[in-house]
Amino acid sequence: MVYFSFFGKKISVFILIVSIFFGIQAEGSPWADKKKEKFEPVVRVKNAAVGVFQEQAARFERLMDEGKRLLREEMDYEGATKKFEEARSLAKTRVQKADVAYYLSLVYYS
């Protein structure tokens, strides 16, 4: 009888620890029955930079197209250089910078 009571205490402590562990896991699990609340930031900020970057990208493309046209069709190297230099100041990505450098090298080579 003494053995049973000692073994029973160990089992009850083990069950208590396991139930606490699974209770903690259940609260943090994605399957927990919680309200799905939409995340709302504390501070709302108007994101005006998106429009600025789109306008800048469109202007970059226009300058590149004008520079390519001047280089290929009219062979106006000075005008093409001005367009590509202005496009270089607007280039933000590595691809844009590489395109500008490539066409500038063609103008300088010509």
Coordinates of C-alpha atoms in Angstrom, one line a residue:
M1 CA 0.0 0.0 0.0
V2 CA 2.9 2.4 0.7
Y3 CA 4.3 1.7 -2.7
F4 CA 1.0 2.5 -4.4
S5 CA 0.6 5.9 -2.7
F6 CA 4.2 6.9 -3.6
F7 CA 3.7 5.8 -7.2
G8 CA 0.3 7.6 -7.3
K9 CA 1.9 10.8 -6.1
K10 CA 4.5 10.6 -8.9
I11 CA 1.8 10.0 -11.5
S12 CA -0.3 12.8 -10.3
V13 CA 2.6 15.2 -10.4
F14 CA 3.6 14.0 -13.9
I15 CA 0.0 14.5 -15.1
L16 CA -0.1 18.0 -13.5
I17 CA 3.1 19.0 -15.3
V18 CA 2.0 17.6 -18.6
S19 CA -1.4 19.3 -18.3
I20 CA 0.2 22.7 -17.5
F21 CA 2.6 22.2 -20.5
F22 CA -0.3 21.5 -22.9
G23 CA -2.4 24.2 -21.4
I24 CA 0.4 26.7 -22.2
Q25 CA 0.8 25.3 -25.7
A26 CA -3.0 25.5 -26.3
E27 CA -3.1 29.2 -25.6
G28 CA -0.4 30.0 -28.1
S29 CA -1.5 27.5 -30.8
P30 CA -3.1 28.7 -34.0
W31 CA -5.9 26.3 -33.5
A32 CA -7.0 27.9 -30.2
D33 CA -10.5 29.2 -30.3
K34 CA -9.7 32.9 -30.2
K35 CA -11.3 35.8 -31.9
K36 CA -9.5 36.7 -35.1
E37 CA -8.8 40.3 -34.6
K38 CA -7.5 42.5 -37.4
F39 CA -4.2 44.1 -36.5
E40 CA -4.5 47.9 -36.2
P41 CA -1.4 50.0 -35.9
V42 CA -1.3 52.5 -33.1
V43 CA -0.2 55.3 -35.4
R44 CA -1.6 55.7 -38.9
V45 CA 0.7 57.2 -41.5
K46 CA -0.2 58.3 -44.9
N47 CA 2.1 56.6 -47.4
A48 CA 2.7 59.3 -49.9
A49 CA 6.1 58.0 -51.0
V50 CA 4.5 55.3 -53.2
G51 CA 3.2 57.9 -55.6
V52 CA 6.5 59.7 -55.7
F53 CA 8.4 56.5 -56.6
Q54 CA 6.0 55.7 -59.3
E55 CA 6.3 59.1 -60.9
Q56 CA 10.0 58.9 -60.6
A57 CA 10.1 55.5 -62.2
A58 CA 7.9 56.7 -65.1
R59 CA 10.1 59.7 -65.6
F60 CA 13.2 57.5 -65.6
E61 CA 11.7 55.3 -68.3
R62 CA 10.8 58.3 -70.4
L63 CA 14.3 59.7 -70.1
M64 CA 15.8 56.3 -71.0
D65 CA 13.5 56.0 -74.1
E66 CA 14.3 59.5 -75.2
G67 CA 18.0 58.9 -74.8
K68 CA 17.9 55.6 -76.7
R69 CA 15.9 57.3 -79.5
L70 CA 18.5 60.2 -79.7
L71 CA 21.3 57.7 -79.8
R72 CA 19.9 55.3 -82.4
E73 CA 17.8 57.4 -84.7
E74 CA 19.3 60.9 -84.6
M75 CA 22.8 60.1 -83.5
D76 CA 22.7 63.2 -81.2
Y77 CA 25.3 62.1 -78.7
E78 CA 25.3 65.2 -76.6
G79 CA 21.5 65.1 -76.2
A80 CA 21.6 61.4 -75.4
T81 CA 24.3 62.0 -72.8
K82 CA 22.2 64.7 -71.1
K83 CA 19.1 62.4 -71.0
F84 CA 21.1 59.4 -69.6
E85 CA 22.9 61.6 -67.0
E86 CA 19.5 62.9 -65.8
A87 CA 18.2 59.3 -65.8
R88 CA 21.2 58.3 -63.7
S89 CA 20.2 60.7 -61.0
L90 CA 16.7 59.1 -60.9
A91 CA 17.9 55.5 -61.0
K92 CA 17.2 53.6 -57.7
T93 CA 17.6 49.9 -58.4
R94 CA 20.7 48.1 -59.5
V95 CA 19.1 47.1 -62.8
Q96 CA 18.3 50.8 -63.6
K97 CA 21.8 51.9 -62.7
A98 CA 23.2 49.1 -64.9
D99 CA 21.1 50.2 -67.8
V100 CA 22.1 53.8 -67.5
A101 CA 25.8 52.8 -67.3
Y102 CA 25.5 50.6 -70.3
Y103 CA 23.9 53.3 -72.5
L104 CA 26.3 55.9 -71.3
S105 CA 29.2 53.7 -72.2
L106 CA 27.7 53.3 -75.7
V107 CA 27.4 57.1 -76.0
Y108 CA 30.9 57.7 -74.9
Y109 CA 32.2 54.9 -77.2
S110 CA 30.4 56.4 -80.1

